[in-house]
Every structure is written in C-alpha cells, then in structure tokens.
Amino acid sequence: MSVVFLIRSEEDLRLGMNWCLEFSENLDVPVVPVVVGHDRNVLIKHVESEVRERGKKVSVEISEVLNVDSEIEHVLELTRRVSSQVLVIPHSIDQEDWQQELFEASAVRTVWLDPAGEPPADEAHLLGGFQQDSALTNRLASRLLAMEPSRWCVEELPPDELELDQRVPLVRERFDDQALHPESLIVIGFESVDRKDVTYRTALKLLDHEFGTSVALVRSGASVVPGVIDRLRRWTD
C-alpha cells in the first residue's frame, strides 16, 4: 500500500510534499514520488535530492523516485503495480484536461489537490464542500487527515428548476462567501462524478489558484466515470 505523489514540476514537489506526508502518516503507508513525462532527468535528480533530505527529517517512509510517461493508462498501471491506496494529483492549469481525465479514470482513492498553504492544523481549518455528501466526505477526510470538517460550505443546493449554468454560479458564491484562510482546506468528496452535476461542475471551478484556500477534490475510487475509458484514447498519442 502507498500514497502515489505525481510530480510534473518543482512547484508540484514544493507545494504537495507536506500534504502527501500528512496523508501517508495518517494511513501508515509510504509515499511513492513519481515524476511524470519523458526526458525529465533534471527534475528526477532534483526530486531525488529533496527526498533524501526530507527522509532524514520525517518518520514517514519515502520510497525511491519512479518515472512514468504521461499516458493515462500507464499511470493507472503504475498505481496498480505499487499497490497505491491514494493517488495525489497536484493541480496545474496547464495540465487541467489531462488531470481531469486521470481523476475520473482512477480506480483508487484519488486526491486532486490545489494547495494554497500547509495542511490544516485542526478541524477549525477543515471545511466540507456539500453537506448532502457529508457521510462520504467525513469518511474520506478522516482517513486522509485524521479529522472531519467543522462546517459545510453549501448546506443546500439551488432548486433543480434552474438551468445548470444558473445553478453553478450560485453555488460558487457560497464558497466565496466563506472568506477562508490560506491555511484552511475545503475537501469535497465524490463517490463518482458526473460532468453535468452541479456539485462537480462547481468543484472544478474552485481549482483556479486564486481562490485563497486549499481545495481537495477526493474520489473514493469505487467506480469509474461512465464513458471515461473511451476518452482516454486522446491521451495515447
């Protein structure tokens, strides 16, 4: 079992490493750093150096650095090979479409993470996204962070009678109204995702690096999004 940490840049490593260490400590499994892409020798050496230094300071086991190409099916195969319990994808605007396909295709618990700061220090800094999904979100947060959200950003969704394009901005406003701190985290749990669902569509809009607080979209990994396998072909070229 392991926490697989996908790394495509030095920024991913800098912003995401402490989060992966937190998840690993709570799950009692090692971190597996994985550099994504071809011809990444410089980045691989940098990650290896950082991992050696961090390994001297933490009790969590950090495994050797692995490398995989960017084909989604190959990334998924790697998660199976290392018995991944959690896959962590640091959000990148430049890679957003690829990351979304991976998030939807993964068969393990998957965290699509947009960190604004460090992991939350206590429950006061941990918020849940949608109260209607509180049971799932509480379970996922408890496993990853050893605590549950102290409150919910959205207690009730706008009426179904409104069009989706009308509902999404209304829900987004409720997140904006929270006036959150950079050291806080909003965790939004999904059993599966539907691109036409207001909760998923709104959650995607929070991954914009300007929201002001950390956001984690977490899939339980229990099911694959319908139709996603067909869409994987676009990433195999």
mmCIF file of N, CA and C in Angstrom, residues 102-217:
data_model
loop_
_atom_site.group_PDB
_atom_site.id
_atom_site.type_symbol
_atom_site.label_atom_id
_atom_site.label_comp_id
_atom_site.label_asym_id
_atom_site.label_seq_id
_atom_site.Cartn_x
_atom_site.Cartn_y
_atom_site.Cartn_z
ATOM 1 N N LEU A 102 -7.555 11.796 -15.738
ATOM 2 C CA LEU A 102 -6.941 10.869 -14.795
ATOM 3 C C LEU A 102 -7.767 10.757 -13.521
ATOM 4 N N PHE A 103 -8.219 11.882 -13.006
ATOM 5 C CA PHE A 103 -9.044 11.901 -11.795
ATOM 6 C C PHE A 103 -10.291 11.050 -11.987
ATOM 7 N N GLU A 104 -10.901 11.148 -13.147
ATOM 8 C CA GLU A 104 -12.142 10.422 -13.407
ATOM 9 C C GLU A 104 -11.903 8.947 -13.711
ATOM 10 N N ALA A 105 -10.707 8.613 -14.201
ATOM 11 C CA ALA A 105 -10.432 7.233 -14.604
ATOM 12 C C ALA A 105 -9.845 6.387 -13.489
ATOM 13 N N SER A 106 -9.275 7.018 -12.466
ATOM 14 C CA SER A 106 -8.569 6.271 -11.431
ATOM 15 C C SER A 106 -9.505 5.336 -10.671
ATOM 16 N N ALA A 107 -9.000 4.142 -10.403
ATOM 17 C CA ALA A 107 -9.781 3.152 -9.661
ATOM 18 C C ALA A 107 -9.391 3.094 -8.189
ATOM 19 N N VAL A 108 -8.487 3.990 -7.756
ATOM 20 C CA VAL A 108 -8.112 4.072 -6.344
ATOM 21 C C VAL A 108 -8.557 5.422 -5.802
ATOM 22 N N ARG A 109 -8.526 5.565 -4.474
ATOM 23 C CA ARG A 109 -8.859 6.844 -3.864
ATOM 24 C C ARG A 109 -7.927 7.916 -4.446
ATOM 25 N N THR A 110 -8.501 8.986 -4.981
ATOM 26 C CA THR A 110 -7.711 9.973 -5.722
ATOM 27 C C THR A 110 -7.977 11.378 -5.200
ATOM 28 N N VAL A 111 -6.885 12.112 -4.922
ATOM 29 C CA VAL A 111 -6.968 13.471 -4.404
ATOM 30 C C VAL A 111 -6.454 14.427 -5.480
ATOM 31 N N TRP A 112 -7.340 15.264 -6.001
ATOM 32 C CA TRP A 112 -6.938 16.319 -6.935
ATOM 33 C C TRP A 112 -6.782 17.572 -6.079
ATOM 34 N N LEU A 113 -5.544 17.953 -5.851
ATOM 35 C CA LEU A 113 -5.213 18.911 -4.802
ATOM 36 C C LEU A 113 -4.733 20.232 -5.377
ATOM 37 N N ASP A 114 -5.327 21.327 -4.893
ATOM 38 C CA ASP A 114 -4.876 22.684 -5.224
ATOM 39 C C ASP A 114 -4.498 23.367 -3.913
ATOM 40 N N PRO A 115 -3.228 23.238 -3.483
ATOM 41 C CA PRO A 115 -2.839 23.749 -2.162
ATOM 42 C C PRO A 115 -2.513 25.239 -2.185
ATOM 43 N N ALA A 116 -3.056 25.958 -1.205
ATOM 44 C CA ALA A 116 -2.721 27.375 -1.029
ATOM 45 C C ALA A 116 -1.730 27.562 0.108
ATOM 46 N N GLY A 117 -1.555 26.520 0.919
ATOM 47 C CA GLY A 117 -0.657 26.587 2.068
ATOM 48 C C GLY A 117 -0.394 25.196 2.586
ATOM 49 N N GLU A 118 -0.173 25.088 3.870
ATOM 50 C CA GLU A 118 0.112 23.810 4.504
ATOM 51 C C GLU A 118 -1.190 23.073 4.841
ATOM 52 N N PRO A 119 -1.118 21.775 5.127
ATOM 53 C CA PRO A 119 -2.318 21.036 5.551
ATOM 54 C C PRO A 119 -2.938 21.664 6.797
ATOM 55 N N PRO A 120 -4.250 21.524 6.961
ATOM 56 C CA PRO A 120 -4.923 22.138 8.119
ATOM 57 C C PRO A 120 -4.403 21.579 9.435
ATOM 58 N N ALA A 121 -4.232 22.477 10.405
ATOM 59 C CA ALA A 121 -3.687 22.067 11.701
ATOM 60 C C ALA A 121 -4.749 21.465 12.616
ATOM 61 N N ASP A 122 -6.018 21.823 12.390
ATOM 62 C CA ASP A 122 -7.089 21.331 13.255
ATOM 63 C C ASP A 122 -8.402 21.403 12.488
ATOM 64 N N GLU A 123 -9.467 20.908 13.128
ATOM 65 C CA GLU A 123 -10.774 20.844 12.463
ATOM 66 C C GLU A 123 -11.341 22.220 12.153
ATOM 67 N N ALA A 124 -10.942 23.235 12.905
ATOM 68 C CA ALA A 124 -11.435 24.589 12.645
ATOM 69 C C ALA A 124 -11.001 25.083 11.266
ATOM 70 N N HIS A 125 -9.918 24.513 10.738
ATOM 71 C CA HIS A 125 -9.406 24.909 9.432
ATOM 72 C C HIS A 125 -9.765 23.904 8.339
ATOM 73 N N LEU A 126 -10.669 22.982 8.658
ATOM 74 C CA LEU A 126 -11.106 21.983 7.681
ATOM 75 C C LEU A 126 -12.597 22.124 7.435
ATOM 76 N N LEU A 127 -12.968 22.372 6.190
ATOM 77 C CA LEU A 127 -14.365 22.538 5.813
ATOM 78 C C LEU A 127 -14.748 21.493 4.780
ATOM 79 N N GLY A 128 -16.003 21.074 4.851
ATOM 80 C CA GLY A 128 -16.537 20.192 3.831
ATOM 81 C C GLY A 128 -17.237 20.990 2.755
ATOM 82 N N GLY A 129 -17.297 20.422 1.554
ATOM 83 C CA GLY A 129 -17.919 21.127 0.458
ATOM 84 C C GLY A 129 -19.435 21.133 0.529
ATOM 85 N N PHE A 130 -20.050 19.963 0.373
ATOM 86 C CA PHE A 130 -21.506 19.862 0.264
ATOM 87 C C PHE A 130 -22.052 18.983 1.386
ATOM 88 N N GLN A 131 -22.952 19.552 2.161
ATOM 89 C CA GLN A 131 -23.486 18.813 3.309
ATOM 90 C C GLN A 131 -24.244 17.567 2.876
ATOM 91 N N GLN A 132 -24.822 17.579 1.680
ATOM 92 C CA GLN A 132 -25.564 16.406 1.217
ATOM 93 C C GLN A 132 -24.661 15.174 1.075
ATOM 94 N N ASP A 133 -23.361 15.407 0.943
ATOM 95 C CA ASP A 133 -22.394 14.312 0.826
ATOM 96 C C ASP A 133 -21.551 14.176 2.095
ATOM 97 N N SER A 134 -22.106 14.570 3.223
ATOM 98 C CA SER A 134 -21.327 14.638 4.462
ATOM 99 C C SER A 134 -20.785 13.283 4.901
ATOM 100 N N ALA A 135 -21.558 12.220 4.744
ATOM 101 C CA ALA A 135 -21.090 10.900 5.199
ATOM 102 C C ALA A 135 -19.835 10.482 4.442
ATOM 103 N N LEU A 136 -19.867 10.629 3.123
ATOM 104 C CA LEU A 136 -18.709 10.270 2.309
ATOM 105 C C LEU A 136 -17.526 11.188 2.589
ATOM 106 N N THR A 137 -17.771 12.497 2.620
ATOM 107 C CA THR A 137 -16.682 13.449 2.838
ATOM 108 C C THR A 137 -16.056 13.258 4.213
ATOM 109 N N ASN A 138 -16.868 13.031 5.226
ATOM 110 C CA ASN A 138 -16.334 12.777 6.571
ATOM 111 C C ASN A 138 -15.432 11.541 6.582
ATOM 112 N N ARG A 139 -15.869 10.501 5.893
ATOM 113 C CA ARG A 139 -15.087 9.263 5.868
ATOM 114 C C ARG A 139 -13.745 9.476 5.170
ATOM 115 N N LEU A 140 -13.760 10.174 4.034
ATOM 116 C CA LEU A 140 -12.524 10.408 3.290
ATOM 117 C C LEU A 140 -11.574 11.321 4.064
ATOM 118 N N ALA A 141 -12.122 12.396 4.644
ATOM 119 C CA ALA A 141 -11.286 13.330 5.419
ATOM 120 C C ALA A 141 -10.689 12.646 6.639
ATOM 121 N N SER A 142 -11.464 11.803 7.283
ATOM 122 C CA SER A 142 -10.978 11.109 8.467
ATOM 123 C C SER A 142 -9.811 10.191 8.127
ATOM 124 N N ARG A 143 -9.895 9.518 6.988
ATOM 125 C CA ARG A 143 -8.813 8.627 6.579
ATOM 126 C C ARG A 143 -7.551 9.404 6.226
ATOM 127 N N LEU A 144 -7.704 10.489 5.469
ATOM 128 C CA LEU A 144 -6.543 11.218 4.954
ATOM 129 C C LEU A 144 -5.931 12.168 5.978
ATOM 130 N N LEU A 145 -6.789 12.784 6.816
ATOM 131 C CA LEU A 145 -6.338 13.856 7.702
ATOM 132 C C LEU A 145 -6.567 13.568 9.179
ATOM 133 N N ALA A 146 -7.196 12.449 9.477
ATOM 134 C CA ALA A 146 -7.483 12.059 10.870
ATOM 135 C C ALA A 146 -8.390 13.067 11.570
ATOM 136 N N MET A 147 -9.247 13.732 10.820
ATOM 137 C CA MET A 147 -10.251 14.631 11.401
ATOM 138 C C MET A 147 -11.349 14.867 10.373
ATOM 139 N N GLU A 148 -12.470 15.409 10.845
ATOM 140 C CA GLU A 148 -13.616 15.663 9.994
ATOM 141 C C GLU A 148 -13.878 17.161 9.894
ATOM 142 N N PRO A 149 -14.556 17.600 8.822
ATOM 143 C CA PRO A 149 -14.839 19.033 8.657
ATOM 144 C C PRO A 149 -15.638 19.604 9.826
ATOM 145 N N SER A 150 -15.324 20.854 10.167
ATOM 146 C CA SER A 150 -16.027 21.520 11.266
ATOM 147 C C SER A 150 -17.318 22.176 10.801
ATOM 148 N N ARG A 151 -17.427 22.450 9.512
ATOM 149 C CA ARG A 151 -18.664 23.025 8.966
ATOM 150 C C ARG A 151 -18.695 22.792 7.464
ATOM 151 N N TRP A 152 -19.828 23.175 6.843
ATOM 152 C CA TRP A 152 -20.047 22.903 5.427
ATOM 153 C C TRP A 152 -20.245 24.206 4.666
ATOM 154 N N CYS A 153 -19.639 24.267 3.501
ATOM 155 C CA CYS A 153 -19.752 25.479 2.677
ATOM 156 C C CYS A 153 -21.136 25.613 2.056
ATOM 157 N N VAL A 154 -21.695 24.492 1.617
ATOM 158 C CA VAL A 154 -23.001 24.512 0.946
ATOM 159 C C VAL A 154 -23.925 23.544 1.674
ATOM 160 N N GLU A 155 -24.895 24.104 2.373
ATOM 161 C CA GLU A 155 -25.836 23.270 3.127
ATOM 162 C C GLU A 155 -27.006 22.817 2.262
ATOM 163 N N GLU A 156 -27.336 23.596 1.248
ATOM 164 C CA GLU A 156 -28.465 23.256 0.381
ATOM 165 C C GLU A 156 -28.187 23.778 -1.023
ATOM 166 N N LEU A 157 -28.486 22.959 -2.024
ATOM 167 C CA LEU A 157 -28.258 23.343 -3.412
ATOM 168 C C LEU A 157 -29.410 24.194 -3.944
ATOM 169 N N PRO A 158 -29.156 25.040 -4.942
ATOM 170 C CA PRO A 158 -30.237 25.797 -5.580
ATOM 171 C C PRO A 158 -31.259 24.841 -6.197
ATOM 172 N N PRO A 159 -32.478 25.294 -6.418
ATOM 173 C CA PRO A 159 -33.527 24.406 -6.929
ATOM 174 C C PRO A 159 -33.190 23.808 -8.294
ATOM 175 N N ASP A 160 -33.642 22.575 -8.490
ATOM 176 C CA ASP A 160 -33.386 21.873 -9.743
ATOM 177 C C ASP A 160 -34.045 22.549 -10.940
ATOM 178 N N GLU A 161 -35.054 23.358 -10.670
ATOM 179 C CA GLU A 161 -35.769 24.005 -11.767
ATOM 180 C C GLU A 161 -34.874 24.963 -12.546
ATOM 181 N N LEU A 162 -33.815 25.455 -11.911
ATOM 182 C CA LEU A 162 -32.892 26.349 -12.596
ATOM 183 C C LEU A 162 -31.991 25.562 -13.539
ATOM 184 N N GLU A 163 -31.557 26.232 -14.614
ATOM 185 C CA GLU A 163 -30.611 25.615 -15.530
ATOM 186 C C GLU A 163 -29.262 25.431 -14.832
ATOM 187 N N LEU A 164 -28.483 24.450 -15.315
ATOM 188 C CA LEU A 164 -27.181 24.172 -14.712
ATOM 189 C C LEU A 164 -26.297 25.418 -14.723
ATOM 190 N N ASP A 165 -26.303 26.154 -15.817
ATOM 191 C CA ASP A 165 -25.460 27.347 -15.918
ATOM 192 C C ASP A 165 -25.904 28.450 -14.964
ATOM 193 N N GLN A 166 -27.120 28.363 -14.445
ATOM 194 C CA GLN A 166 -27.590 29.300 -13.427
ATOM 195 C C GLN A 166 -27.238 28.810 -12.024
ATOM 196 N N ARG A 167 -27.265 27.508 -11.839
ATOM 197 C CA ARG A 167 -27.029 26.935 -10.511
ATOM 198 C C ARG A 167 -25.556 27.019 -10.113
ATOM 199 N N VAL A 168 -24.660 26.762 -11.054
ATOM 200 C CA VAL A 168 -23.226 26.726 -10.727
ATOM 201 C C VAL A 168 -22.739 28.052 -10.133
ATOM 202 N N PRO A 169 -23.030 29.228 -10.740
ATOM 203 C CA PRO A 169 -22.571 30.480 -10.124
ATOM 204 C C PRO A 169 -23.149 30.719 -8.733
ATOM 205 N N LEU A 170 -24.387 30.293 -8.510
ATOM 206 C CA LEU A 170 -24.994 30.473 -7.195
ATOM 207 C C LEU A 170 -24.272 29.641 -6.139
ATOM 208 N N VAL A 171 -23.911 28.417 -6.517
ATOM 209 C CA VAL A 171 -23.183 27.561 -5.575
ATOM 210 C C VAL A 171 -21.782 28.104 -5.351
ATOM 211 N N ARG A 172 -21.146 28.571 -6.413
ATOM 212 C CA ARG A 172 -19.787 29.116 -6.280
ATOM 213 C C ARG A 172 -19.777 30.310 -5.321
ATOM 214 N N GLU A 173 -20.825 31.117 -5.344
ATOM 215 C CA GLU A 173 -20.898 32.264 -4.431
ATOM 216 C C GLU A 173 -20.872 31.830 -2.977
ATOM 217 N N ARG A 174 -21.450 30.693 -2.681
ATOM 218 C CA ARG A 174 -21.482 30.218 -1.297
ATOM 219 C C ARG A 174 -20.078 29.824 -0.819
ATOM 220 N N PHE A 175 -19.265 29.329 -1.737
ATOM 221 C CA PHE A 175 -17.869 29.070 -1.377
ATOM 222 C C PHE A 175 -17.119 30.386 -1.193
ATOM 223 N N ASP A 176 -17.344 31.333 -2.087
ATOM 224 C CA ASP A 176 -16.656 32.623 -1.995
ATOM 225 C C ASP A 176 -17.004 33.350 -0.700
ATOM 226 N N ASP A 177 -18.238 33.165 -0.226
ATOM 227 C CA ASP A 177 -18.687 33.859 0.985
ATOM 228 C C ASP A 177 -17.982 33.379 2.253
ATOM 229 N N GLN A 178 -17.263 32.265 2.168
ATOM 230 C CA GLN A 178 -16.628 31.723 3.371
ATOM 231 C C GLN A 178 -15.455 32.574 3.850
ATOM 232 N N ALA A 179 -14.860 33.377 2.952
ATOM 233 C CA ALA A 179 -13.704 34.225 3.319
ATOM 234 C C ALA A 179 -12.656 33.405 4.071
ATOM 235 N N LEU A 180 -12.164 32.386 3.417
ATOM 236 C CA LEU A 180 -11.314 31.410 4.087
ATOM 237 C C LEU A 180 -9.859 31.842 4.178
ATOM 238 N N HIS A 181 -9.157 31.210 5.092
ATOM 239 C CA HIS A 181 -7.747 31.482 5.338
ATOM 240 C C HIS A 181 -6.888 30.552 4.469
ATOM 241 N N PRO A 182 -5.692 30.992 4.024
ATOM 242 C CA PRO A 182 -4.838 30.127 3.211
ATOM 243 C C PRO A 182 -4.468 28.807 3.875
ATOM 244 N N GLU A 183 -4.469 28.774 5.203
ATOM 245 C CA GLU A 183 -4.130 27.537 5.896
ATOM 246 C C GLU A 183 -5.341 26.631 6.113
ATOM 247 N N SER A 184 -6.477 26.997 5.526
ATOM 248 C CA SER A 184 -7.669 26.155 5.598
ATOM 249 C C SER A 184 -7.751 25.268 4.364
ATOM 250 N N LEU A 185 -8.579 24.250 4.481
ATOM 251 C CA LEU A 185 -8.809 23.320 3.369
ATOM 252 C C LEU A 185 -10.290 23.056 3.226
ATOM 253 N N ILE A 186 -10.758 23.093 1.988
ATOM 254 C CA ILE A 186 -12.095 22.595 1.659
ATOM 255 C C ILE A 186 -11.926 21.238 1.000
ATOM 256 N N VAL A 187 -12.521 20.211 1.574
ATOM 257 C CA VAL A 187 -12.470 18.878 0.985
ATOM 258 C C VAL A 187 -13.849 18.532 0.443
ATOM 259 N N ILE A 188 -13.890 18.073 -0.794
ATOM 260 C CA ILE A 188 -15.144 17.766 -1.478
ATOM 261 C C ILE A 188 -15.079 16.314 -1.934
ATOM 262 N N GLY A 189 -15.922 15.486 -1.348
ATOM 263 C CA GLY A 189 -15.885 14.057 -1.639
ATOM 264 C C GLY A 189 -16.849 13.655 -2.738
ATOM 265 N N PHE A 190 -16.411 12.688 -3.555
ATOM 266 C CA PHE A 190 -17.230 12.148 -4.641
ATOM 267 C C PHE A 190 -17.133 10.630 -4.640
ATOM 268 N N GLU A 191 -18.289 9.975 -4.711
ATOM 269 C CA GLU A 191 -18.298 8.534 -4.945
ATOM 270 C C GLU A 191 -17.961 8.269 -6.400
ATOM 271 N N SER A 192 -18.635 8.980 -7.271
ATOM 272 C CA SER A 192 -18.323 9.028 -8.694
ATOM 273 C C SER A 192 -18.639 10.444 -9.141
ATOM 274 N N VAL A 193 -18.280 10.798 -10.370
ATOM 275 C CA VAL A 193 -18.507 12.162 -10.818
ATOM 276 C C VAL A 193 -19.271 12.174 -12.137
ATOM 277 N N ASP A 194 -20.067 13.199 -12.292
ATOM 278 C CA ASP A 194 -20.867 13.404 -13.489
ATOM 279 C C ASP A 194 -20.595 14.825 -13.967
ATOM 280 N N ARG A 195 -20.120 14.969 -15.176
ATOM 281 C CA ARG A 195 -19.746 16.291 -15.684
ATOM 282 C C ARG A 195 -20.934 17.241 -15.811
ATOM 283 N N LYS A 196 -22.132 16.727 -15.699
ATOM 284 C CA LYS A 196 -23.326 17.570 -15.758
ATOM 285 C C LYS A 196 -23.899 17.847 -14.368
ATOM 286 N N ASP A 197 -23.218 17.357 -13.331
ATOM 287 C CA ASP A 197 -23.700 17.538 -11.966
ATOM 288 C C ASP A 197 -23.213 18.872 -11.408
ATOM 289 N N VAL A 198 -24.095 19.593 -10.726
ATOM 290 C CA VAL A 198 -23.755 20.930 -10.239
ATOM 291 C C VAL A 198 -22.639 20.900 -9.198
ATOM 292 N N THR A 199 -22.574 19.849 -8.378
ATOM 293 C CA THR A 199 -21.523 19.792 -7.361
ATOM 294 C C THR A 199 -20.147 19.625 -8.000
ATOM 295 N N TYR A 200 -20.058 18.744 -8.989
ATOM 296 C CA TYR A 200 -18.770 18.520 -9.658
ATOM 297 C C TYR A 200 -18.370 19.734 -10.496
ATOM 298 N N ARG A 201 -19.325 20.295 -11.218
ATOM 299 C CA ARG A 201 -19.014 21.459 -12.051
ATOM 300 C C ARG A 201 -18.534 22.634 -11.201
ATOM 301 N N THR A 202 -19.152 22.824 -10.040
ATOM 302 C CA THR A 202 -18.724 23.907 -9.158
ATOM 303 C C THR A 202 -17.354 23.607 -8.558
ATOM 304 N N ALA A 203 -17.150 22.368 -8.147
ATOM 305 C CA ALA A 203 -15.862 21.997 -7.552
ATOM 306 C C ALA A 203 -14.716 22.255 -8.525
ATOM 307 N N LEU A 204 -14.927 21.967 -9.796
ATOM 308 C CA LEU A 204 -13.879 22.205 -10.790
ATOM 309 C C LEU A 204 -13.504 23.683 -10.870
ATOM 310 N N LYS A 205 -14.479 24.547 -10.679
ATOM 311 C CA LYS A 205 -14.210 25.990 -10.762
ATOM 312 C C LYS A 205 -13.412 26.510 -9.573
ATOM 313 N N LEU A 206 -13.338 25.728 -8.502
ATOM 314 C CA LEU A 206 -12.542 26.137 -7.345
ATOM 315 C C LEU A 206 -11.049 25.888 -7.561
ATOM 316 N N LEU A 207 -10.716 25.090 -8.570
ATOM 317 C CA LEU A 207 -9.320 24.765 -8.855
ATOM 318 C C LEU A 207 -8.730 25.837 -9.765
ATOM 319 N N ASP A 208 -8.628 27.051 -9.262
ATOM 320 C CA ASP A 208 -8.183 28.146 -10.133
ATOM 321 C C ASP A 208 -6.969 28.889 -9.592
ATOM 322 N N HIS A 209 -6.389 28.422 -8.484
ATOM 323 C CA HIS A 209 -5.184 29.006 -7.889
ATOM 324 C C HIS A 209 -5.397 30.445 -7.389
ATOM 325 N N GLU A 210 -6.594 30.950 -7.454
ATOM 326 C CA GLU A 210 -6.873 32.301 -6.969
ATOM 327 C C GLU A 210 -7.966 32.298 -5.916
ATOM 328 N N PHE A 211 -8.369 31.125 -5.491
ATOM 329 C CA PHE A 211 -9.489 31.011 -4.568
ATOM 330 C C PHE A 211 -9.116 31.460 -3.165
ATOM 331 N N GLY A 212 -7.849 31.293 -2.789
ATOM 332 C CA GLY A 212 -7.394 31.798 -1.492
ATOM 333 C C GLY A 212 -7.308 30.773 -0.394
ATOM 334 N N THR A 213 -7.758 29.569 -0.648
ATOM 335 C CA THR A 213 -7.627 28.490 0.323
ATOM 336 C C THR A 213 -7.355 27.196 -0.415
ATOM 337 N N SER A 214 -6.879 26.203 0.294
ATOM 338 C CA SER A 214 -6.603 24.919 -0.347
ATOM 339 C C SER A 214 -7.912 24.195 -0.654
ATOM 340 N N VAL A 215 -7.918 23.471 -1.766
ATOM 341 C CA VAL A 215 -9.085 22.707 -2.190
ATOM 342 C C VAL A 215 -8.631 21.301 -2.556
ATOM 343 N N ALA A 216 -9.378 20.303 -2.103
ATOM 344 C CA ALA A 216 -9.094 18.915 -2.470
ATOM 345 C C ALA A 216 -10.376 18.255 -2.946
ATOM 346 N N LEU A 217 -10.393 17.855 -4.203
ATOM 347 C CA LEU A 217 -11.461 17.013 -4.721
ATOM 348 C C LEU A 217 -11.013 15.578 -4.514
#
